[in-house]
Amino acid sequence: MDNSKIGLHISGQFNKELEDVRNKVLAMGGLVEQQIELAVTAFSTGDMEMADLVIKQDDQVDTLEMAIDQECMQILALRQAEAFDLRLLITVIKVINELEHIGDLAEQIAKIAVHLSNTERSKSNQYYELEHMGELVQNMLHGALDVFARMNIEDVITITGWDKNVDREYDNIIRLLIIRMMADPRNINRMLDMLWIARSLERIGDLACNVCEHIVYMVKGEDVRHLTQRELEKKLKE
Amino acid sequence: MDNSKIGLHISGQFNKELEDVRNKVLAMGGLVEQQIELAVTAFSTGDMEMADLVIKQDDQVDTLEMAIDQECMQILALRQAEAFDLRLLITVIKVINELEHIGDLAEQIAKIAVHLSNTERSKSNQYYELEHMGELVQNMLHGALDVFARMNIEDVITITGWDKNVDREYDNIIRLLIIRMMADPRNINRMLDMLWIARSLERIGDLACNVCEHIVYMVKGEDVRHLTQRELEKKLKE
């Protein structure tokens, strides 16, 4: 499905307002995507300026969320939005909430990076697994934002499918960290830092899936939350 | 502020619809509150039937969320909701999302309880700290739902204030668990289970605060997210 629905308004002004909201969501999403990448890099390289940037970016993300939220409320109050337009506005309100939460998780990773840089660091290659998990969830968010931009919901099943890999990586990392903790209890604090980062990345994957589900609702008008991957696949083929 | 605003509608039917939505949110909230209590008890007593009940309840919570969401969308589509009514409907959509998330966290605690019951259990009094933290966040949610029912937003500052105690308890528990892990690495798996539960309870406290912030927006029409406790206090006195 393309964006043509948005062009069908009698009111060109209403049309412009909806386009403006969509663009702001994509800008906010791009910023959050960058936060994930920088946070994981700051953690693995120990670049503290980068970590500080991620923490600063979170204020911008919060401000964007509140601004877009308010814009949607104004449109809802002034226009009798119906059908697709109403779903678009409500979806935006839900999606920016997920994005704000992802930004918080990226900020948490950046704060752990700062904390870790103050403790003894081991070789960066030790962080390979987390870097890879970071790339996976960043790709998921990128894909979700692309679905929002192009409304190509047939891509949703690919993105939600990636979450299985994220969960598998997460389980492996946790197992590995527990083995390292048991092998040398002096590692426990550093291993716990990595454990929190793995957990945050795993959550980001879930939130990217939520974004996809919201967009499916916007486009199809069907609530596909709490479906299994197979059920979702079936629904999208209908 | 009382509920009288809700009584001011020309359309008695619209009024009935809004009341119905509010009551369903309170029913959903009550169910989630019970999930927290049962999940923590199941964990500390090893009562597996109770843990299974919490996991089953999560399906009810998900179903309620989707039903209330749909009801709000129908009202938004059919009525030109404005001002307070519009804020009420959008707030409900946000609040049930937080409640659904709290339900998921309670379900996670119940699943850990099941996992723990399959491993060697130590004396229940070891779980005192987590039980107390569970009571704290349950009270926070109860308070938040009471604010929603009575719209007495002056109580919000008390509830968000409790979150400081939750965070303090959380930090103490994490420190304690790390000490226990270092003392005996054979404890690590069980200590990590408790660590995940502490983390879930800490998140529930945050989500209860989010619920309060949404309700302040509904009543005052002001977005008070991302404020410090002192800034929030000042805003509520305005």
PDB file of N, CA, C and O in Angstrom, chain A residues 62 65-66 69 73 76-77 79-80 86-87 90 93-94 97 100-101 108 170 178 181-182 185 188-189 192 195-196 199 203 217 223 225-226, chain B residues 62 65-66 69 73 76-77 79-80 86-87 90 93-94 97 100-101 108 170 178 181-182 185 188-189 192 195-196 199 203 217 223 225-226:
ATOM      1  N   ASP A  62      12.654  13.279  24.041  1.00  0.00           N
ATOM      2  CA  ASP A  62      11.506  13.566  24.924  1.00  0.00           C
ATOM      3  C   ASP A  62      10.739  14.797  24.438  1.00  0.00           C
ATOM      4  O   ASP A  62       9.508  14.801  24.401  1.00  0.00           O
ATOM      5  N   GLU A  65       8.752  13.955  21.391  1.00  0.00           N
ATOM      6  CA  GLU A  65       7.563  13.163  21.707  1.00  0.00           C
ATOM      7  C   GLU A  65       6.426  14.076  22.173  1.00  0.00           C
ATOM      8  O   GLU A  65       5.300  13.981  21.690  1.00  0.00           O
ATOM      9  N   MET A  66       6.752  14.991  23.081  1.00  0.00           N
ATOM     10  CA  MET A  66       5.708  15.861  23.632  1.00  0.00           C
ATOM     11  C   MET A  66       5.131  16.776  22.563  1.00  0.00           C
ATOM     12  O   MET A  66       3.924  17.013  22.513  1.00  0.00           O
ATOM     13  N   ASP A  69       2.934  14.668  20.178  1.00  0.00           N
ATOM     14  CA  ASP A  69       1.730  14.319  20.937  1.00  0.00           C
ATOM     15  C   ASP A  69       0.739  15.486  20.912  1.00  0.00           C
ATOM     16  O   ASP A  69      -0.441  15.318  20.599  1.00  0.00           O
ATOM     17  N   MET A  73      -3.028  15.888  19.241  1.00  0.00           N
ATOM     18  CA  MET A  73      -4.212  16.267  20.030  1.00  0.00           C
ATOM     19  C   MET A  73      -4.916  17.461  19.396  1.00  0.00           C
ATOM     20  O   MET A  73      -6.144  17.503  19.322  1.00  0.00           O
ATOM     21  N   LEU A  76      -6.789  16.270  16.357  1.00  0.00           N
ATOM     22  CA  LEU A  76      -7.971  15.501  16.774  1.00  0.00           C
ATOM     23  C   LEU A  76      -9.083  16.426  17.275  1.00  0.00           C
ATOM     24  O   LEU A  76     -10.265  16.179  17.053  1.00  0.00           O
ATOM     25  N   ALA A  77      -8.689  17.521  17.921  1.00  0.00           N
ATOM     26  CA  ALA A  77      -9.686  18.430  18.488  1.00  0.00           C
ATOM     27  C   ALA A  77     -10.346  19.280  17.401  1.00  0.00           C
ATOM     28  O   ALA A  77     -11.536  19.577  17.467  1.00  0.00           O
ATOM     29  N   ARG A  79     -10.220  18.691  13.843  1.00  0.00           N
ATOM     30  CA  ARG A  79     -10.734  17.989  12.660  1.00  0.00           C
ATOM     31  C   ARG A  79     -11.558  16.799  13.114  1.00  0.00           C
ATOM     32  O   ARG A  79     -11.204  16.155  14.101  1.00  0.00           O
ATOM     33  N   GLN A  80     -12.611  16.466  12.386  1.00  0.00           N
ATOM     34  CA  GLN A  80     -13.344  15.234  12.681  1.00  0.00           C
ATOM     35  C   GLN A  80     -12.646  14.113  11.913  1.00  0.00           C
ATOM     36  O   GLN A  80     -13.097  13.684  10.857  1.00  0.00           O
ATOM     37  N   LEU A  86      -7.911   8.918  11.460  1.00  0.00           N
ATOM     38  CA  LEU A  86      -8.002   8.739  12.909  1.00  0.00           C
ATOM     39  C   LEU A  86      -6.996   7.681  13.359  1.00  0.00           C
ATOM     40  O   LEU A  86      -6.252   7.889  14.321  1.00  0.00           O
ATOM     41  N   ARG A  87      -6.937   6.574  12.616  1.00  0.00           N
ATOM     42  CA  ARG A  87      -5.985   5.511  12.988  1.00  0.00           C
ATOM     43  C   ARG A  87      -4.556   6.021  12.872  1.00  0.00           C
ATOM     44  O   ARG A  87      -3.697   5.692  13.693  1.00  0.00           O
ATOM     45  N   ILE A  90      -3.823   8.187  16.026  1.00  0.00           N
ATOM     46  CA  ILE A  90      -3.711   7.373  17.250  1.00  0.00           C
ATOM     47  C   ILE A  90      -2.451   6.505  17.165  1.00  0.00           C
ATOM     48  O   ILE A  90      -1.737   6.316  18.155  1.00  0.00           O
ATOM     49  N   ILE A  93       0.538   8.555  18.078  1.00  0.00           N
ATOM     50  CA  ILE A  93       0.627   8.738  19.534  1.00  0.00           C
ATOM     51  C   ILE A  93       1.239   7.491  20.188  1.00  0.00           C
ATOM     52  O   ILE A  93       2.054   7.596  21.105  1.00  0.00           O
ATOM     53  N   LYS A  94       0.890   6.308  19.671  1.00  0.00           N
ATOM     54  CA  LYS A  94       1.429   5.068  20.248  1.00  0.00           C
ATOM     55  C   LYS A  94       2.880   4.840  19.837  1.00  0.00           C
ATOM     56  O   LYS A  94       3.721   4.435  20.640  1.00  0.00           O
ATOM     57  N   ASN A  97       5.441   6.908  21.613  1.00  0.00           N
ATOM     58  CA  ASN A  97       5.634   6.415  22.978  1.00  0.00           C
ATOM     59  C   ASN A  97       6.650   5.263  22.974  1.00  0.00           C
ATOM     60  O   ASN A  97       7.537   5.205  23.840  1.00  0.00           O
ATOM     61  N   GLU A 100      10.094   6.796  22.338  1.00  0.00           N
ATOM     62  CA  GLU A 100      10.621   7.465  23.539  1.00  0.00           C
ATOM     63  C   GLU A 100      11.213   6.435  24.486  1.00  0.00           C
ATOM     64  O   GLU A 100      12.284   6.630  25.067  1.00  0.00           O
ATOM     65  N   HIS A 101      10.533   5.293  24.595  1.00  0.00           N
ATOM     66  CA  HIS A 101      10.999   4.221  25.481  1.00  0.00           C
ATOM     67  C   HIS A 101      12.318   3.629  24.953  1.00  0.00           C
ATOM     68  O   HIS A 101      13.240   3.354  25.718  1.00  0.00           O
ATOM     69  N   GLN A 108      20.156   4.397  28.867  1.00  0.00           N
ATOM     70  CA  GLN A 108      20.636   3.503  29.936  1.00  0.00           C
ATOM     71  C   GLN A 108      21.929   2.812  29.510  1.00  0.00           C
ATOM     72  O   GLN A 108      22.863   2.679  30.302  1.00  0.00           O
ATOM     73  N   TYR A 170      20.292 -13.062  22.783  1.00  0.00           N
ATOM     74  CA  TYR A 170      20.158 -12.645  24.181  1.00  0.00           C
ATOM     75  C   TYR A 170      20.384 -13.837  25.117  1.00  0.00           C
ATOM     76  O   TYR A 170      21.195 -13.767  26.044  1.00  0.00           O
ATOM     77  N   ILE A 178      26.879 -15.750  32.665  1.00  0.00           N
ATOM     78  CA  ILE A 178      26.773 -16.526  33.912  1.00  0.00           C
ATOM     79  C   ILE A 178      28.007 -17.411  34.072  1.00  0.00           C
ATOM     80  O   ILE A 178      28.599 -17.482  35.147  1.00  0.00           O
ATOM     81  N   MET A 181      30.795 -15.274  35.180  1.00  0.00           N
ATOM     82  CA  MET A 181      30.648 -14.872  36.589  1.00  0.00           C
ATOM     83  C   MET A 181      31.083 -15.998  37.504  1.00  0.00           C
ATOM     84  O   MET A 181      31.788 -15.796  38.485  1.00  0.00           O
ATOM     85  N   MET A 182      30.647 -17.222  37.165  1.00  0.00           N
ATOM     86  CA  MET A 182      30.977 -18.365  38.018  1.00  0.00           C
ATOM     87  C   MET A 182      32.471 -18.650  37.967  1.00  0.00           C
ATOM     88  O   MET A 182      33.083 -18.997  38.977  1.00  0.00           O
ATOM     89  N   PRO A 185      34.326 -14.721  40.202  1.00  0.00           N
ATOM     90  CA  PRO A 185      33.364 -13.805  40.846  1.00  0.00           C
ATOM     91  C   PRO A 185      33.823 -12.343  40.817  1.00  0.00           C
ATOM     92  O   PRO A 185      32.996 -11.441  40.941  1.00  0.00           O
ATOM     93  N   ILE A 188      31.879 -10.264  38.382  1.00  0.00           N
ATOM     94  CA  ILE A 188      30.421 -10.135  38.491  1.00  0.00           C
ATOM     95  C   ILE A 188      29.910  -8.739  38.152  1.00  0.00           C
ATOM     96  O   ILE A 188      28.990  -8.581  37.349  1.00  0.00           O
ATOM     97  N   ASN A 189      30.567  -7.699  38.702  1.00  0.00           N
ATOM     98  CA  ASN A 189      30.059  -6.351  38.432  1.00  0.00           C
ATOM     99  C   ASN A 189      30.086  -6.007  36.943  1.00  0.00           C
ATOM    100  O   ASN A 189      29.103  -5.506  36.400  1.00  0.00           O
ATOM    101  N   LEU A 192      27.476  -7.971  35.089  1.00  0.00           N
ATOM    102  CA  LEU A 192      26.115  -7.457  35.303  1.00  0.00           C
ATOM    103  C   LEU A 192      25.852  -6.241  34.412  1.00  0.00           C
ATOM    104  O   LEU A 192      24.772  -6.084  33.870  1.00  0.00           O
ATOM    105  N   LEU A 195      25.028  -7.601  31.251  1.00  0.00           N
ATOM    106  CA  LEU A 195      23.717  -8.230  31.355  1.00  0.00           C
ATOM    107  C   LEU A 195      22.607  -7.185  31.185  1.00  0.00           C
ATOM    108  O   LEU A 195      21.647  -7.389  30.444  1.00  0.00           O
ATOM    109  N   TRP A 196      22.780  -6.010  31.817  1.00  0.00           N
ATOM    110  CA  TRP A 196      21.763  -4.945  31.695  1.00  0.00           C
ATOM    111  C   TRP A 196      21.685  -4.445  30.264  1.00  0.00           C
ATOM    112  O   TRP A 196      20.606  -4.152  29.749  1.00  0.00           O
ATOM    113  N   ARG A 199      19.851  -6.962  28.169  1.00  0.00           N
ATOM    114  CA  ARG A 199      18.422  -6.860  28.475  1.00  0.00           C
ATOM    115  C   ARG A 199      17.800  -5.655  27.765  1.00  0.00           C
ATOM    116  O   ARG A 199      16.712  -5.757  27.190  1.00  0.00           O
ATOM    117  N   ARG A 203      14.862  -5.684  24.873  1.00  0.00           N
ATOM    118  CA  ARG A 203      13.626  -4.902  25.000  1.00  0.00           C
ATOM    119  C   ARG A 203      13.413  -4.021  23.753  1.00  0.00           C
ATOM    120  O   ARG A 203      12.302  -3.884  23.264  1.00  0.00           O
ATOM    121  N   TYR A 217      -2.066  -1.923  12.349  1.00  0.00           N
ATOM    122  CA  TYR A 217      -3.400  -1.440  12.748  1.00  0.00           C
ATOM    123  C   TYR A 217      -3.766  -0.192  11.941  1.00  0.00           C
ATOM    124  O   TYR A 217      -4.883  -0.061  11.431  1.00  0.00           O
ATOM    125  N   ASP A 223      -6.253  -5.053  14.894  1.00  0.00           N
ATOM    126  CA  ASP A 223      -5.344  -5.117  16.033  1.00  0.00           C
ATOM    127  C   ASP A 223      -4.620  -6.463  16.013  1.00  0.00           C
ATOM    128  O   ASP A 223      -5.229  -7.503  16.238  1.00  0.00           O
ATOM    129  N   ARG A 225      -1.862  -7.189  17.875  1.00  0.00           N
ATOM    130  CA  ARG A 225      -1.021  -7.418  19.057  1.00  0.00           C
ATOM    131  C   ARG A 225      -1.325  -8.793  19.642  1.00  0.00           C
ATOM    132  O   ARG A 225      -2.416  -9.317  19.467  1.00  0.00           O
ATOM    133  N   HIS A 226      -0.334  -9.353  20.308  1.00  0.00           N
ATOM    134  CA  HIS A 226      -0.480 -10.623  21.030  1.00  0.00           C
ATOM    135  C   HIS A 226      -0.749 -11.809  20.097  1.00  0.00           C
ATOM    136  O   HIS A 226      -1.292 -12.818  20.527  1.00  0.00           O
TER     137      HIS A 226
ATOM    138  N   ASP B  62      -4.658  -8.644  28.361  1.00  0.00           N
ATOM    139  CA  ASP B  62      -4.435  -8.297  26.949  1.00  0.00           C
ATOM    140  C   ASP B  62      -5.771  -8.095  26.220  1.00  0.00           C
ATOM    141  O   ASP B  62      -5.939  -7.157  25.445  1.00  0.00           O
ATOM    142  N   GLU B  65      -7.326  -4.864  27.224  1.00  0.00           N
ATOM    143  CA  GLU B  65      -6.665  -3.712  26.605  1.00  0.00           C
ATOM    144  C   GLU B  65      -7.184  -3.494  25.186  1.00  0.00           C
ATOM    145  O   GLU B  65      -7.564  -2.385  24.802  1.00  0.00           O
ATOM    146  N   MET B  66      -7.250  -4.596  24.418  1.00  0.00           N
ATOM    147  CA  MET B  66      -7.672  -4.462  23.018  1.00  0.00           C
ATOM    148  C   MET B  66      -9.133  -4.009  22.930  1.00  0.00           C
ATOM    149  O   MET B  66      -9.487  -3.183  22.085  1.00  0.00           O
ATOM    150  N   ASP B  69      -9.347  -0.296  23.936  1.00  0.00           N
ATOM    151  CA  ASP B  69      -8.729   0.461  22.843  1.00  0.00           C
ATOM    152  C   ASP B  69      -9.733   0.658  21.707  1.00  0.00           C
ATOM    153  O   ASP B  69      -9.947   1.774  21.210  1.00  0.00           O
ATOM    154  N   MET B  73     -11.574   4.049  20.148  1.00  0.00           N
ATOM    155  CA  MET B  73     -11.494   4.417  18.732  1.00  0.00           C
ATOM    156  C   MET B  73     -12.882   4.648  18.145  1.00  0.00           C
ATOM    157  O   MET B  73     -13.105   5.585  17.379  1.00  0.00           O
ATOM    158  N   LEU B  76     -14.168   7.946  19.370  1.00  0.00           N
ATOM    159  CA  LEU B  76     -13.455   9.043  18.684  1.00  0.00           C
ATOM    160  C   LEU B  76     -13.967   9.209  17.255  1.00  0.00           C
ATOM    161  O   LEU B  76     -14.058  10.325  16.739  1.00  0.00           O
ATOM    162  N   ALA B  77     -14.316   8.087  16.622  1.00  0.00           N
ATOM    163  CA  ALA B  77     -14.767   8.149  15.223  1.00  0.00           C
ATOM    164  C   ALA B  77     -16.184   8.713  15.118  1.00  0.00           C
ATOM    165  O   ALA B  77     -16.497   9.437  14.173  1.00  0.00           O
ATOM    166  N   ARG B  79     -18.024  10.465  17.688  1.00  0.00           N
ATOM    167  CA  ARG B  79     -18.312  11.715  18.409  1.00  0.00           C
ATOM    168  C   ARG B  79     -17.211  12.712  18.115  1.00  0.00           C
ATOM    169  O   ARG B  79     -16.060  12.326  17.983  1.00  0.00           O
ATOM    170  N   GLN B  80     -17.572  13.986  18.066  1.00  0.00           N
ATOM    171  CA  GLN B  80     -16.534  15.007  17.937  1.00  0.00           C
ATOM    172  C   GLN B  80     -16.080  15.363  19.352  1.00  0.00           C
ATOM    173  O   GLN B  80     -16.475  16.372  19.916  1.00  0.00           O
ATOM    174  N   LEU B  86     -11.892  14.513  24.942  1.00  0.00           N
ATOM    175  CA  LEU B  86     -10.831  14.038  24.042  1.00  0.00           C
ATOM    176  C   LEU B  86      -9.622  13.604  24.873  1.00  0.00           C
ATOM    177  O   LEU B  86      -9.067  12.520  24.664  1.00  0.00           O
ATOM    178  N   ARG B  87      -9.262  14.424  25.857  1.00  0.00           N
ATOM    179  CA  ARG B  87      -8.111  14.068  26.711  1.00  0.00           C
ATOM    180  C   ARG B  87      -8.397  12.792  27.487  1.00  0.00           C
ATOM    181  O   ARG B  87      -7.509  11.950  27.648  1.00  0.00           O
ATOM    182  N   ILE B  90      -7.913   9.812  25.013  1.00  0.00           N
ATOM    183  CA  ILE B  90      -6.504   9.583  24.680  1.00  0.00           C
ATOM    184  C   ILE B  90      -5.748   9.102  25.919  1.00  0.00           C
ATOM    185  O   ILE B  90      -4.884   8.218  25.838  1.00  0.00           O
ATOM    186  N   ILE B  93      -6.351   5.435  26.376  1.00  0.00           N
ATOM    187  CA  ILE B  93      -5.549   4.645  25.432  1.00  0.00           C
ATOM    188  C   ILE B  93      -4.114   4.507  25.951  1.00  0.00           C
ATOM    189  O   ILE B  93      -3.499   3.440  25.860  1.00  0.00           O
ATOM    190  N   LYS B  94      -3.587   5.579  26.570  1.00  0.00           N
ATOM    191  CA  LYS B  94      -2.207   5.523  27.095  1.00  0.00           C
ATOM    192  C   LYS B  94      -2.142   4.723  28.394  1.00  0.00           C
ATOM    193  O   LYS B  94      -1.217   3.936  28.599  1.00  0.00           O
ATOM    194  N   ASN B  97      -2.252   0.984  28.025  1.00  0.00           N
ATOM    195  CA  ASN B  97      -0.977   0.488  27.509  1.00  0.00           C
ATOM    196  C   ASN B  97       0.013   0.277  28.656  1.00  0.00           C
ATOM    197  O   ASN B  97       0.717  -0.732  28.708  1.00  0.00           O
ATOM    198  N   GLU B 100      -1.138  -2.784  30.610  1.00  0.00           N
ATOM    199  CA  GLU B 100      -0.827  -4.032  29.908  1.00  0.00           C
ATOM    200  C   GLU B 100       0.642  -4.394  30.138  1.00  0.00           C
ATOM    201  O   GLU B 100       0.989  -5.553  30.375  1.00  0.00           O
ATOM    202  N   HIS B 101       1.484  -3.370  30.123  1.00  0.00           N
ATOM    203  CA  HIS B 101       2.918  -3.586  30.332  1.00  0.00           C
ATOM    204  C   HIS B 101       3.191  -4.055  31.764  1.00  0.00           C
ATOM    205  O   HIS B 101       3.989  -4.959  31.991  1.00  0.00           O
ATOM    206  N   GLN B 108       6.059 -12.066  34.028  1.00  0.00           N
ATOM    207  CA  GLN B 108       7.476 -12.453  34.054  1.00  0.00           C
ATOM    208  C   GLN B 108       7.884 -12.918  35.449  1.00  0.00           C
ATOM    209  O   GLN B 108       8.594 -13.912  35.607  1.00  0.00           O
ATOM    210  N   TYR B 170      15.371  -0.984  45.534  1.00  0.00           N
ATOM    211  CA  TYR B 170      15.945  -1.697  44.387  1.00  0.00           C
ATOM    212  C   TYR B 170      17.479  -1.693  44.470  1.00  0.00           C
ATOM    213  O   TYR B 170      18.112  -2.751  44.381  1.00  0.00           O
ATOM    214  N   ILE B 178      24.529  -8.952  44.733  1.00  0.00           N
ATOM    215  CA  ILE B 178      25.904  -9.031  44.226  1.00  0.00           C
ATOM    216  C   ILE B 178      26.826  -9.604  45.304  1.00  0.00           C
ATOM    217  O   ILE B 178      27.650 -10.487  45.032  1.00  0.00           O
ATOM    218  N   MET B 181      26.252 -13.242  45.473  1.00  0.00           N
ATOM    219  CA  MET B 181      26.835 -13.940  44.317  1.00  0.00           C
ATOM    220  C   MET B 181      28.330 -14.116  44.512  1.00  0.00           C
ATOM    221  O   MET B 181      28.885 -15.184  44.247  1.00  0.00           O
ATOM    222  N   MET B 182      28.972 -13.036  44.971  1.00  0.00           N
ATOM    223  CA  MET B 182      30.431 -13.107  45.139  1.00  0.00           C
ATOM    224  C   MET B 182      30.790 -14.080  46.251  1.00  0.00           C
ATOM    225  O   MET B 182      31.766 -14.811  46.158  1.00  0.00           O
ATOM    226  N   PRO B 185      29.464 -18.355  44.333  1.00  0.00           N
ATOM    227  CA  PRO B 185      29.073 -18.359  42.922  1.00  0.00           C
ATOM    228  C   PRO B 185      28.004 -19.406  42.599  1.00  0.00           C
ATOM    229  O   PRO B 185      27.307 -19.278  41.599  1.00  0.00           O
ATOM    230  N   ILE B 188      24.644 -17.899  41.981  1.00  0.00           N
ATOM    231  CA  ILE B 188      24.451 -16.902  40.915  1.00  0.00           C
ATOM    232  C   ILE B 188      23.121 -17.063  40.198  1.00  0.00           C
ATOM    233  O   ILE B 188      22.373 -16.096  40.049  1.00  0.00           O
ATOM    234  N   ASN B 189      22.764 -18.306  39.807  1.00  0.00           N
ATOM    235  CA  ASN B 189      21.507 -18.461  39.058  1.00  0.00           C
ATOM    236  C   ASN B 189      20.297 -18.000  39.860  1.00  0.00           C
ATOM    237  O   ASN B 189      19.454 -17.264  39.347  1.00  0.00           O
ATOM    238  N   LEU B 192      20.271 -14.273  40.212  1.00  0.00           N
ATOM    239  CA  LEU B 192      19.858 -13.584  38.976  1.00  0.00           C
ATOM    240  C   LEU B 192      18.338 -13.602  38.837  1.00  0.00           C
ATOM    241  O   LEU B 192      17.738 -12.611  38.410  1.00  0.00           O
ATOM    242  N   LEU B 195      17.233 -10.926  40.887  1.00  0.00           N
ATOM    243  CA  LEU B 195      17.611  -9.661  40.255  1.00  0.00           C
ATOM    244  C   LEU B 195      16.582  -9.260  39.196  1.00  0.00           C
ATOM    245  O   LEU B 195      16.146  -8.112  39.121  1.00  0.00           O
ATOM    246  N   TRP B 196      16.133 -10.246  38.400  1.00  0.00           N
ATOM    247  CA  TRP B 196      15.124  -9.939  37.359  1.00  0.00           C
ATOM    248  C   TRP B 196      13.822  -9.502  37.996  1.00  0.00           C
ATOM    249  O   TRP B 196      13.139  -8.598  37.495  1.00  0.00           O
ATOM    250  N   ARG B 199      14.162  -5.988  39.207  1.00  0.00           N
ATOM    251  CA  ARG B 199      14.109  -5.090  38.057  1.00  0.00           C
ATOM    252  C   ARG B 199      12.671  -4.901  37.572  1.00  0.00           C
ATOM    253  O   ARG B 199      12.254  -3.774  37.270  1.00  0.00           O
ATOM    254  N   ARG B 203      10.476  -1.397  37.519  1.00  0.00           N
ATOM    255  CA  ARG B 203       9.807  -0.902  36.302  1.00  0.00           C
ATOM    256  C   ARG B 203       8.320  -0.641  36.562  1.00  0.00           C
ATOM    257  O   ARG B 203       7.763   0.349  36.094  1.00  0.00           O
ATOM    258  N   TYR B 217      -2.426  15.017  32.862  1.00  0.00           N
ATOM    259  CA  TYR B 217      -2.703  15.617  31.548  1.00  0.00           C
ATOM    260  C   TYR B 217      -4.210  15.635  31.278  1.00  0.00           C
ATOM    261  O   TYR B 217      -4.765  16.648  30.832  1.00  0.00           O
ATOM    262  N   ASP B 223       1.085  18.597  29.918  1.00  0.00           N
ATOM    263  CA  ASP B 223       1.974  17.447  29.815  1.00  0.00           C
ATOM    264  C   ASP B 223       3.062  17.580  30.882  1.00  0.00           C
ATOM    265  O   ASP B 223       3.918  18.443  30.806  1.00  0.00           O
ATOM    266  N   ARG B 225       5.152  15.033  31.799  1.00  0.00           N
ATOM    267  CA  ARG B 225       6.180  14.000  31.702  1.00  0.00           C
ATOM    268  C   ARG B 225       7.562  14.646  31.748  1.00  0.00           C
ATOM    269  O   ARG B 225       7.711  15.810  31.383  1.00  0.00           O
ATOM    270  N   HIS B 226       8.536  13.863  32.190  1.00  0.00           N
ATOM    271  CA  HIS B 226       9.937  14.289  32.192  1.00  0.00           C
ATOM    272  C   HIS B 226      10.194  15.474  33.127  1.00  0.00           C
ATOM    273  O   HIS B 226      11.183  16.185  32.958  1.00  0.00           O
TER     274      HIS B 226
END
